[in-house]
């Protein structure tokens, strides 16, 4: 046991002999044995290592996997940064988050509508008083200048105390500039990522400036400059401490705290802002106690509507025309204030019952000068002139006859007017009126359905569709469908009126527009000008359209000057349309029910034609009386004159066109207006009679107007008393 171990003999030195052959013939086997030894050694080492030792977690093999993982995360981060650079450009935070306010003017400069957010120029942190910046930092992000976009301490403080926002100012800028308001973990993760990105590319002052210039402060006001002017009529550079504290308190819930509507809420929120400023060390307790609630000074009021039928249609084009930025825009439209008022009067005075009405008036070049999209915009902003797709009825015959005129037909050519008794489609004439044949002029004036379908078959659907497309019709048109000749395809009233404008101006296509465009020079017109019909084709179409008013279905639209137009009535009287032109105006009128139910006793040659005539007579200053008839010799000049002996005596306008005499079946009816209320007085063999129901309706309408005026007067008076501009009783 205690015996000394003998020393081992030393190895003798190498005698210089090396083997030129290897005893191991299999190199792979030898490598496998060495690998097995290495694994065994590593396994033995892992057994001896404890979990708290550094070697347990950062062994050679584990370090290799950690490096690969970090490289993958770095690559993913670079991909995300590249994605942000493409999808969220940094300059987007320089743009207003809401479309700036646009004021639309009529052609004479009269304001007609104002739409969009109230925004103003961005603020500059260097020019703002310290108490303005401190108020926002105290309540929104106290550690703004210390964190890197996300503040865990601020989140914990907000959760524990209920003061201060959980999101940093950088996160809020990322949210309302680049992201949607959805509340999901994915959006929060993207918000944090964009916040880090903003912090890396912008200075703290730049982030704060962009945040204050875009934040929402209620009352449709965006940005600190617009808010300070709106609530206190004061530039942000001149804000007082109490005013700045109240504005800073609005950001949490702008609509709920807007002081113009919820002053007490804004006042309580302001107190919390002041307490936060004390806690952050920005002001003292004494200064907080002396801070009083500020008085509002709201001067920027507007009685302009935010939307009308015309404004809603024109606004998308206005947005394209306006420059991107914070400045407010004022754009002049093609709307004529005088013509718009005339359109409003003639449509509101029409006996529509429960039906809706639409009217479009434009120049032959497409400039829209008046638009009515329904009876009441407040009740229904749906624009029936531009958005509703309805059947045009016989007004579509314009394309059929124009295609025929372009194909060499003449208004004097004859076409059969007998019943169609063969084929799958057998239309009928209104009232069952048929004859052997008619000239095309007569067929168009009388709106013969069978003649139109026969002419459609002679010309071919492809040429009719081509003509409609040339005139600017983009709505679907079914090739080969003979019912298309009678207007079974749907389109908007604006689209249909523009097609008639192309015929009126002999230049196509006509694009309806809400803003004036510079006149094209002769060289531009020669190179890329509108197409035109031949002179003979234009004259033929004028002849047809004038015949429809002078002696056809549109006689209710006669004027003392040349007038051209066409009536249209769809199946079961679901739509009643009249489109025509006179002077330099092209006007389309539609009447129908929104649920597409039949109208009662309304056709295109009735109420729509009369509305068209009333509008044209007032717009053009023309009497509705037709041209004076040529005197005719009578076999017995001293004998009694019967009504049928005098042509066009069935409807004689008087004076300015608001009064007229109609003679029918031995009865004379004198129609006039008193304060905009239509009244009929009848004269027959029984004497003079007045419709008591009409008088009673007029009395009720006058009483309603008086009551509305009194209610409006009381509302205005109460508002002035509230504002302190007048003293109460």
XYZ file of C-alpha atoms in Angstrom:
729
model
C 0.000 0.000 0.000
C 2.829 2.383 0.939
C 5.279 0.919 -1.524
C 6.976 3.480 -3.791
C 5.953 3.207 -7.405
C 8.847 2.493 -9.749
C 9.499 5.154 -12.359
C 8.475 4.195 -15.842
C 11.319 3.884 -18.303
C 11.730 6.733 -20.711
C 10.801 6.236 -24.341
C 13.728 5.881 -26.566
C 14.195 8.580 -29.184
C 13.005 8.119 -32.686
C 15.586 6.548 -34.878
C 14.415 8.446 -38.032
C 12.294 5.672 -39.497
C 8.794 6.511 -40.797
C 6.375 4.098 -42.245
C 5.382 4.791 -45.811
C 2.152 2.827 -45.492
C -0.858 3.299 -43.210
C -2.085 0.433 -41.124
C -5.611 1.901 -41.326
C -7.045 1.304 -44.711
C -10.426 2.976 -43.952
C -10.018 6.760 -43.296
C -13.770 7.330 -42.824
C -13.941 4.781 -40.090
C -11.100 6.464 -38.287
C -12.854 9.860 -38.559
C -16.070 8.387 -37.212
C -14.216 7.011 -34.207
C -12.674 10.417 -33.544
C -16.098 12.117 -33.790
C -17.518 9.591 -31.377
C -14.752 10.384 -28.921
C -15.445 14.138 -29.248
C -19.169 13.635 -28.616
C -18.440 11.471 -25.615
C -16.124 14.108 -24.171
C -18.718 16.869 -24.754
C -21.458 14.776 -23.161
C -19.277 14.171 -20.138
C -18.539 17.892 -19.874
C -22.263 18.766 -20.077
C -22.990 16.381 -17.240
C -20.497 18.181 -15.015
C -21.867 21.697 -15.950
C -24.627 23.189 -13.761
C -27.532 25.207 -15.242
C -26.420 28.414 -13.545
C -22.980 28.291 -15.054
C -22.208 30.394 -18.128
C -20.740 27.398 -19.963
C -24.122 25.617 -19.780
C -25.755 28.262 -21.982
C -22.874 29.454 -24.141
C -21.156 26.341 -25.248
C -19.466 26.249 -28.606
C -22.369 24.544 -30.343
C -25.008 26.727 -28.687
C -23.104 29.870 -29.520
C -23.250 28.823 -33.145
C -27.076 28.577 -33.057
C -27.406 31.884 -31.188
C -25.351 33.655 -33.835
C -27.550 32.191 -36.568
C -30.687 33.292 -34.727
C -29.400 36.831 -34.266
C -28.469 36.996 -37.941
C -31.970 35.879 -38.911
C -33.543 38.507 -36.639
C -31.286 41.189 -38.099
C -32.265 40.165 -41.625
C -35.958 40.255 -40.663
C -35.522 43.696 -39.130
C -33.877 44.955 -42.321
C -36.767 43.587 -44.364
C -39.267 45.363 -42.084
C -37.368 48.641 -42.379
C -37.366 48.297 -46.158
C -41.107 47.562 -46.088
C -41.703 50.669 -43.991
C -39.660 52.797 -46.352
C -41.928 51.696 -49.215
C -45.368 51.575 -47.579
C -44.995 54.375 -45.018
C -42.881 57.149 -46.553
C -41.548 59.584 -44.013
C -42.947 62.628 -45.803
C -46.461 61.330 -45.199
C -46.227 62.690 -41.650
C -45.822 66.143 -43.216
C -49.259 65.935 -44.849
C -52.528 66.729 -43.034
C -54.301 63.590 -41.865
C -57.683 64.977 -42.991
C -58.476 66.648 -46.320
C -58.211 70.422 -45.840
C -61.239 72.631 -46.192
C -62.428 73.518 -49.688
C -64.911 76.303 -50.346
C -66.838 76.061 -53.608
C -68.001 79.242 -55.299
C -70.634 79.766 -57.947
C -69.496 81.273 -61.228
C -70.304 84.779 -59.916
C -68.217 84.269 -56.741
C -71.115 83.398 -54.436
C -70.087 80.741 -51.870
C -72.269 77.667 -52.259
C -70.687 74.981 -50.056
C -67.769 74.331 -47.739
C -66.407 70.850 -47.172
C -63.424 69.282 -45.450
C -61.545 69.684 -42.197
C -60.448 72.979 -40.680
C -56.639 72.870 -40.848
C -53.903 75.464 -40.832
C -50.161 75.812 -41.215
C -47.896 73.576 -39.073
C -46.475 74.955 -35.829
C -42.805 75.597 -35.069
C -41.659 74.434 -31.625
C -39.046 77.203 -31.425
C -41.741 79.892 -31.652
C -44.162 78.344 -29.135
C -44.097 79.536 -25.505
C -42.684 76.927 -23.064
C -46.015 76.558 -21.224
C -47.714 75.428 -24.458
C -45.273 72.571 -25.043
C -45.196 71.679 -21.326
C -48.993 71.327 -21.151
C -49.001 68.693 -23.902
C -45.958 66.861 -22.555
C -47.377 66.727 -19.014
C -50.632 65.047 -20.008
C -49.555 63.054 -23.063
C -45.906 61.996 -22.704
C -43.925 63.291 -19.732
C -40.741 61.395 -20.670
C -40.930 62.306 -24.344
C -37.333 63.577 -24.523
C -35.964 60.519 -22.670
C -37.377 57.459 -24.439
C -36.837 55.937 -27.890
C -40.420 55.919 -29.113
C -41.904 53.398 -26.639
C -41.903 54.119 -22.910
C -42.510 51.115 -20.586
C -42.379 53.380 -17.544
C -44.997 55.677 -19.027
C -47.267 52.731 -19.796
C -46.935 51.455 -16.234
C -47.584 54.922 -14.778
C -50.669 55.416 -16.963
C -52.022 52.004 -15.925
C -51.375 52.663 -12.233
C -52.346 56.351 -11.852
C -54.745 56.863 -14.733
C -52.912 60.042 -15.807
C -50.834 60.399 -18.929
C -51.247 58.360 -22.060
C -50.135 54.774 -22.397
C -48.854 55.540 -25.874
C -46.018 57.969 -26.422
C -46.337 61.017 -28.650
C -44.232 59.203 -31.240
C -46.605 56.229 -31.163
C -49.623 58.504 -31.547
C -48.002 60.218 -34.536
C -47.330 56.788 -36.055
C -50.928 55.739 -35.400
C -52.857 58.604 -36.966
C -50.342 59.190 -39.768
C -49.682 55.656 -41.015
C -52.167 53.234 -39.421
C -55.875 52.557 -39.095
C -57.693 53.048 -35.771
C -58.278 49.325 -35.262
C -57.472 47.928 -31.806
C -55.399 44.807 -32.364
C -52.062 43.489 -31.170
C -50.797 43.478 -34.751
C -51.511 47.171 -35.121
C -49.839 47.935 -31.768
C -46.753 46.031 -32.898
C -46.635 47.969 -36.174
C -47.184 51.174 -34.218
C -44.159 50.452 -32.003
C -42.018 49.537 -35.005
C -42.938 52.758 -36.842
C -42.285 54.716 -33.647
C -38.719 53.364 -33.489
C -38.339 54.201 -37.169
C -39.537 57.798 -36.653
C -37.211 58.238 -33.695
C -34.291 57.080 -35.827
C -34.962 59.486 -38.697
C -36.435 62.571 -36.990
C -35.381 64.763 -34.106
C -37.569 65.018 -31.027
C -38.669 68.541 -31.942
C -39.606 67.457 -35.462
C -41.741 64.624 -34.078
C -43.472 66.982 -31.648
C -44.105 69.563 -34.360
C -45.698 67.000 -36.654
C -47.791 65.631 -33.820
C -49.162 69.035 -32.755
C -49.786 70.033 -36.381
C -51.959 66.979 -37.109
C -53.723 66.053 -33.858
C -57.531 66.259 -33.784
C -59.041 68.848 -31.404
C -62.785 68.356 -32.062
C -65.278 70.446 -34.052
C -63.711 69.135 -37.289
C -60.506 71.037 -36.397
C -57.057 69.489 -36.924
C -53.750 70.887 -35.689
C -52.823 73.235 -32.854
C -52.832 76.381 -35.003
C -56.340 75.781 -36.325
C -57.572 74.783 -32.846
C -56.198 77.873 -31.104
C -57.777 80.112 -33.745
C -61.055 78.211 -33.613
C -61.559 78.135 -29.838
C -59.747 81.311 -28.710
C -59.189 83.293 -31.930
C -55.520 83.460 -31.020
C -52.343 82.234 -32.686
C -50.629 79.352 -30.870
C -47.587 81.575 -30.338
C -49.789 83.838 -28.184
C -51.676 81.208 -26.178
C -52.005 81.806 -22.440
C -51.173 78.992 -19.977
C -54.832 78.265 -19.162
C -55.745 78.201 -22.871
C -52.884 75.830 -23.640
C -53.935 73.556 -20.750
C -57.512 73.348 -22.040
C -56.353 72.539 -25.582
C -53.971 69.852 -24.300
C -56.835 68.216 -22.439
C -58.909 67.806 -25.608
C -56.628 65.256 -27.241
C -57.809 62.252 -25.219
C -61.421 62.508 -26.488
C -61.825 65.565 -28.760
C -65.519 65.107 -29.521
C -66.416 64.463 -25.877
C -64.365 67.398 -24.512
C -64.953 70.023 -27.231
C -65.586 73.178 -25.152
C -68.042 74.645 -27.651
C -70.467 71.850 -26.731
C -69.152 70.370 -23.460
C -67.443 73.193 -21.629
C -67.805 71.643 -18.158
C -66.120 68.446 -19.326
C -63.306 70.434 -20.923
C -62.923 72.398 -17.690
C -62.526 69.244 -15.567
C -60.091 67.792 -18.053
C -58.085 71.020 -17.944
C -57.772 70.682 -14.157
C -56.192 67.262 -14.656
C -53.724 68.774 -17.127
C -52.768 71.448 -14.609
C -52.202 68.803 -11.899
C -49.985 66.860 -14.304
C -47.955 69.998 -14.999
C -47.404 70.408 -11.265
C -46.391 66.748 -10.895
C -43.941 67.104 -13.771
C -42.415 70.203 -12.182
C -43.429 72.573 -14.970
C -45.451 74.908 -12.695
C -45.822 75.422 -8.963
C -48.831 74.729 -6.778
C -49.429 78.456 -6.453
C -49.464 78.921 -10.211
C -51.888 76.033 -10.549
C -54.278 77.544 -7.983
C -54.263 80.887 -9.799
C -55.022 79.328 -13.206
C -58.645 80.021 -14.182
C -60.725 78.453 -16.937
C -60.355 80.459 -20.176
C -63.233 82.147 -21.975
C -63.991 80.959 -25.492
C -63.789 83.309 -28.450
C -65.323 81.446 -31.390
C -65.621 83.745 -34.391
C -65.053 81.488 -37.368
C -68.647 80.508 -38.025
C -70.153 79.510 -41.342
C -73.726 79.215 -42.483
C -72.643 77.508 -45.699
C -73.814 73.921 -46.118
C -71.145 71.239 -45.993
C -72.808 69.460 -48.879
C -75.331 69.931 -51.664
C -76.175 67.763 -54.624
C -73.853 69.767 -56.845
C -71.104 70.073 -54.213
C -71.060 66.320 -53.552
C -70.667 65.692 -57.270
C -67.988 68.374 -57.729
C -65.925 67.628 -54.604
C -63.921 64.629 -55.951
C -62.796 66.723 -58.901
C -62.022 69.602 -56.543
C -59.782 67.331 -54.434
C -57.830 66.363 -57.534
C -57.392 70.008 -58.486
C -56.301 71.202 -55.038
C -52.705 70.939 -53.914
C -51.708 68.602 -51.092
C -51.006 70.663 -47.995
C -52.514 72.475 -45.061
C -53.815 75.541 -46.889
C -57.512 75.977 -47.456
C -58.704 76.113 -51.042
C -61.341 78.289 -52.709
C -62.427 77.044 -56.119
C -64.850 78.612 -58.587
C -67.292 76.193 -60.185
C -69.479 76.401 -63.268
C -72.669 76.584 -61.173
C -74.794 79.636 -61.946
C -76.404 80.866 -58.715
C -79.337 82.463 -60.561
C -80.076 79.350 -62.590
C -79.705 77.135 -59.524
C -82.297 79.228 -57.673
C -84.637 78.991 -60.663
C -84.203 75.216 -60.740
C -84.926 75.022 -57.026
C -88.095 77.101 -57.363
C -89.594 75.320 -60.360
C -88.978 71.857 -58.864
C -90.236 72.764 -55.390
C -93.410 74.324 -56.833
C -94.187 71.307 -59.018
C -97.027 69.049 -57.801
C -94.825 65.991 -57.280
C -96.719 64.310 -54.468
C -94.492 61.569 -53.044
C -92.352 61.329 -56.199
C -88.773 62.520 -56.468
C -87.384 64.928 -59.051
C -84.000 65.550 -60.641
C -82.865 68.334 -62.955
C -79.575 68.957 -64.758
C -78.820 72.109 -66.718
C -75.588 72.501 -68.663
C -74.049 74.451 -71.492
C -73.492 72.618 -74.794
C -69.792 72.269 -73.841
C -70.676 70.272 -70.707
C -70.387 72.972 -68.022
C -73.093 72.162 -65.468
C -74.857 75.359 -64.366
C -77.660 73.920 -62.209
C -78.339 70.600 -60.526
C -81.209 69.240 -58.449
C -80.734 65.694 -57.166
C -83.946 65.325 -55.183
C -86.644 67.183 -53.300
C -84.716 67.573 -50.026
C -80.960 67.120 -49.566
C -81.276 67.089 -45.772
C -83.609 64.099 -45.904
C -81.847 62.269 -48.724
C -78.412 63.271 -50.070
C -78.641 60.546 -52.729
C -78.154 62.358 -56.040
C -80.767 61.147 -58.508
C -79.221 63.220 -61.276
C -75.783 61.586 -61.134
C -76.084 58.370 -59.091
C -79.466 56.920 -60.047
C -79.440 54.583 -63.057
C -82.941 54.616 -64.552
C -84.469 53.779 -67.920
C -84.565 56.817 -70.238
C -87.670 55.643 -72.106
C -88.312 57.236 -75.483
C -85.588 59.848 -74.954
C -83.259 57.024 -76.050
C -84.823 57.248 -79.524
C -82.441 60.142 -80.121
C -79.647 57.601 -80.686
C -81.781 55.448 -82.988
C -82.809 58.322 -85.229
C -79.354 59.925 -85.149
C -77.822 56.630 -86.255
C -80.344 56.556 -89.102
C -79.575 60.161 -90.138
C -75.844 59.362 -90.135
C -76.632 56.307 -92.277
C -78.309 58.413 -94.976
C -81.959 58.459 -93.886
C -84.032 61.641 -94.150
C -86.825 63.017 -91.916
C -89.143 62.754 -94.933
C -88.522 59.028 -95.432
C -91.510 56.905 -94.504
C -91.686 53.903 -92.223
C -94.520 51.540 -91.341
C -96.599 52.404 -88.282
C -98.678 49.238 -88.157
C -98.709 46.677 -85.363
C -95.735 44.347 -85.143
C -97.257 40.880 -85.277
C -94.187 38.775 -85.941
C -91.136 37.990 -83.857
C -90.637 37.540 -80.160
C -90.724 41.250 -79.298
C -94.007 43.021 -80.093
C -94.125 46.567 -78.700
C -97.265 48.668 -78.840
C -97.906 52.354 -79.399
C -99.226 54.437 -76.532
C -102.996 54.744 -76.734
C -103.191 52.105 -79.480
C -102.669 54.674 -82.254
C -101.490 53.120 -85.514
C -101.449 54.008 -89.211
C -100.124 52.588 -92.439
C -96.964 54.681 -92.388
C -95.386 57.860 -91.071
C -92.481 60.033 -92.052
C -89.543 59.744 -89.682
C -90.263 63.302 -88.527
C -93.845 62.356 -87.656
C -92.792 59.106 -86.032
C -90.231 60.878 -83.855
C -92.637 63.692 -82.923
C -95.439 61.283 -82.011
C -92.945 58.896 -80.356
C -94.181 55.860 -82.274
C -92.769 52.738 -80.616
C -93.338 50.380 -83.532
C -91.667 52.830 -85.934
C -88.640 53.163 -83.636
C -88.234 49.389 -83.337
C -88.529 48.973 -87.111
C -85.965 51.735 -87.694
C -83.698 50.104 -85.100
C -83.891 46.890 -87.090
C -83.145 48.676 -90.356
C -80.106 50.548 -89.005
C -78.796 47.753 -86.798
C -78.022 47.651 -83.093
C -74.271 48.020 -83.636
C -74.653 51.418 -85.320
C -77.068 52.596 -82.622
C -74.659 51.542 -79.884
C -71.769 53.158 -81.738
C -73.740 56.409 -81.941
C -74.517 56.301 -78.223
C -70.852 55.678 -77.414
C -69.817 58.581 -79.653
C -72.110 60.845 -77.647
C -70.474 59.794 -74.384
C -72.801 57.072 -73.099
C -70.773 54.605 -71.022
C -73.587 52.561 -69.455
C -74.029 48.956 -70.640
C -76.022 48.544 -73.878
C -77.169 45.070 -74.948
C -76.318 44.367 -78.568
C -79.133 42.890 -80.644
C -81.891 43.692 -78.143
C -84.724 45.503 -80.014
C -86.221 46.751 -76.721
C -83.161 49.020 -76.409
C -84.770 51.266 -79.042
C -87.453 52.149 -76.473
C -84.951 52.973 -73.722
C -84.832 49.822 -71.624
C -81.100 50.249 -70.889
C -80.343 52.245 -67.754
C -78.241 55.386 -67.464
C -78.019 58.506 -65.318
C -79.826 61.733 -66.136
C -76.453 63.516 -66.290
C -75.206 61.028 -68.876
C -78.354 61.379 -70.976
C -78.342 65.183 -70.829
C -74.691 65.293 -71.903
C -75.592 63.228 -74.982
C -78.278 65.782 -75.928
C -75.686 68.537 -75.340
C -73.497 66.890 -77.984
C -76.360 67.212 -80.479
C -77.085 70.787 -79.384
C -73.487 71.916 -79.873
C -72.693 69.556 -82.768
C -69.516 68.427 -80.970
C -69.027 65.099 -79.294
C -68.423 63.608 -76.873
C -69.465 66.046 -74.139
C -67.993 65.451 -70.692
C -70.039 67.019 -67.871
C -67.817 69.112 -65.647
C -68.124 71.234 -62.549
C -65.145 73.541 -63.122
C -64.397 75.789 -66.079
C -61.581 74.827 -68.393
C -59.521 77.147 -70.589
C -60.789 77.619 -74.092
C -58.953 75.485 -76.618
C -57.153 77.251 -79.417
C -57.852 76.574 -83.055
C -54.630 74.591 -83.368
C -55.563 72.344 -80.430
C -59.020 71.813 -81.884
C -57.507 70.938 -85.230
C -55.063 68.424 -83.739
C -57.163 66.934 -80.947
C -60.556 68.597 -81.098
C -64.046 67.137 -80.690
C -65.753 65.254 -83.480
C -68.691 66.766 -85.328
C -71.668 65.590 -87.329
C -72.072 66.652 -90.904
C -74.046 69.835 -91.414
C -76.964 67.947 -92.960
C -77.097 65.432 -90.076
C -77.164 68.237 -87.512
C -79.965 70.015 -89.378
C -81.993 66.796 -89.634
C -81.739 66.147 -85.883
C -82.729 69.735 -85.055
C -85.760 69.288 -87.294
C -86.803 66.083 -85.540
C -86.298 67.465 -82.030
C -88.165 70.665 -82.828
C -91.077 68.742 -84.296
C -91.403 66.789 -81.024
C -92.080 70.077 -79.191
C -93.991 71.977 -81.841
C -96.417 69.256 -82.873
C -95.598 66.078 -80.980
C -95.601 64.675 -77.473
C -93.640 67.620 -76.049
C -96.038 70.482 -76.788
C -96.183 71.319 -73.070
C -92.575 72.504 -73.401
C -93.206 75.091 -76.152
C -91.421 78.417 -75.910
C -91.614 81.627 -77.919
C -88.148 80.814 -79.239
C -86.940 77.690 -81.054
C -86.894 74.756 -78.656
C -85.779 71.180 -79.218
C -86.415 68.140 -77.068
C -87.855 64.688 -76.545
C -90.192 63.085 -74.042
C -89.703 59.721 -72.393
C -91.991 57.510 -70.333
C -91.020 54.022 -69.207
C -93.233 50.988 -68.728
C -96.065 51.460 -66.216
C -95.069 55.138 -65.910
C -92.183 54.298 -63.560
C -90.026 57.082 -65.015
C -91.034 60.315 -66.719
C -88.278 62.203 -68.540
C -87.901 65.265 -70.716
C -84.577 66.367 -72.212
C -84.103 69.270 -74.575
C -82.230 72.430 -75.422
C -82.959 76.047 -76.262
C -80.690 79.060 -76.471
C -77.389 78.070 -74.837
C -78.887 75.672 -72.279
C -79.406 71.902 -72.343
C -81.726 70.646 -69.593
C -82.879 67.215 -68.502
C -85.743 66.591 -66.065
C -86.624 63.267 -64.426
C -89.518 62.335 -62.145
C -89.943 58.958 -60.461
C -90.185 57.050 -57.199
C -87.107 55.756 -55.409
C -88.712 52.326 -55.034
C -89.390 52.217 -58.801
C -93.137 52.071 -58.242
C -95.444 53.464 -60.976
C -96.300 57.149 -61.073
C -99.909 58.246 -61.089
C -100.815 60.071 -64.266
C -97.309 61.440 -64.898
C -95.662 61.062 -68.300
C -92.658 62.637 -69.953
C -94.830 65.010 -71.973
C -96.639 66.179 -68.838
C -95.064 67.419 -65.622
C -91.388 66.997 -66.670
C -92.043 68.987 -69.867
C -93.778 71.741 -67.888
C -90.905 71.910 -65.385
C -88.496 72.142 -68.333
C -90.578 74.932 -69.880
C -90.834 76.869 -66.616
C -87.099 76.633 -66.062
C -86.251 77.665 -69.622
C -88.707 80.579 -69.693
C -87.195 82.066 -66.528
C -83.585 81.177 -67.358
C -83.634 82.547 -70.910
C -86.086 85.358 -70.289
C -88.319 83.960 -73.012
C -92.062 83.811 -72.883
C -93.604 80.393 -73.038
C -95.981 81.642 -75.748
C -95.406 79.964 -79.106
C -94.721 81.896 -82.247
C -97.702 83.926 -83.391
C -99.682 81.832 -85.871
C -100.041 83.014 -89.460
C -103.520 84.566 -90.006
C -105.831 82.354 -91.999
C -108.857 83.406 -94.038
C -112.191 82.424 -92.636
C -115.244 81.826 -94.804
C -117.373 83.753 -92.305
C -115.264 86.284 -90.352
C -118.310 87.482 -88.459
C -119.303 84.031 -87.321
C -118.491 82.522 -83.963
C -114.908 81.393 -83.481
C -114.621 77.887 -82.097
C -111.576 76.903 -80.009
C -110.407 74.382 -82.607
C -110.388 77.071 -85.302
C -107.393 78.723 -83.616
C -104.225 76.576 -83.607
C -102.249 76.071 -80.380
C -105.043 77.577 -78.254
C -105.003 74.729 -75.745
C -102.199 76.339 -73.695
C -101.500 80.092 -74.014
C -98.864 81.545 -71.660
C -99.450 85.058 -70.369
C -97.135 87.706 -68.958
C -93.832 86.371 -67.608
C -94.757 82.756 -68.145
C -96.111 82.066 -64.649
C -99.695 82.484 -65.864
C -101.459 80.745 -68.709
C -104.894 79.971 -70.164
C -105.894 76.467 -71.203
C -109.052 75.863 -73.231
C -110.297 72.296 -73.213
C -113.735 70.846 -73.899
C -115.425 74.262 -73.790
C -113.825 75.191 -70.461
C -111.225 77.933 -69.964
C -108.768 77.463 -67.101
C -106.689 80.429 -65.947
C -103.597 79.231 -64.040
C -101.350 81.580 -62.113
C -99.165 81.742 -59.030
C -99.634 83.816 -55.885
C -96.484 83.933 -53.745
C -95.265 80.809 -55.482
C -98.554 78.913 -54.866
C -100.327 77.668 -58.042
C -104.031 78.565 -58.338
C -106.503 77.534 -61.083
C -109.610 79.592 -61.941
C -112.128 77.908 -64.261
C -114.621 79.618 -66.568
C -117.422 77.670 -68.280
C -121.119 77.964 -69.011
C -121.828 77.714 -65.272
C -119.731 80.774 -64.454
C -116.421 81.230 -62.643
C -115.199 78.534 -60.280
C -112.183 78.136 -58.040
C -110.911 74.816 -56.754
C -111.562 75.017 -53.015
C -109.103 72.225 -52.337
C -106.373 74.193 -54.111
C -107.194 77.316 -52.094
C -107.159 75.313 -48.865
C -103.886 73.680 -49.784
C -102.442 77.109 -50.567
C -103.661 78.433 -47.233
C -102.104 75.505 -45.370
C -98.844 75.936 -47.237
C -98.758 79.653 -46.418
C -99.477 78.860 -42.770
C -96.647 76.319 -42.709
C -94.263 78.858 -44.195
C -95.287 81.456 -41.624
C -94.808 78.954 -38.810
C -91.376 77.897 -40.150
C -90.309 81.542 -40.356
C -91.427 82.138 -36.756
C -89.551 79.056 -35.551
C -86.446 80.143 -37.444
C -86.747 83.629 -35.913
C -86.946 82.150 -32.410
C -83.934 79.895 -33.039
C -81.830 82.819 -34.262
C -82.935 84.971 -31.336
C -82.111 82.222 -28.799
C -78.693 81.751 -30.378
C -77.953 85.477 -30.225
C -79.070 85.616 -26.597
C -76.833 82.646 -25.759
C -73.872 84.382 -27.378
C -74.677 87.561 -25.474
C -75.086 89.613 -28.625
C -78.618 90.716 -27.637
C -80.409 90.920 -24.311
C -83.204 88.532 -23.438
C -86.741 89.581 -22.628
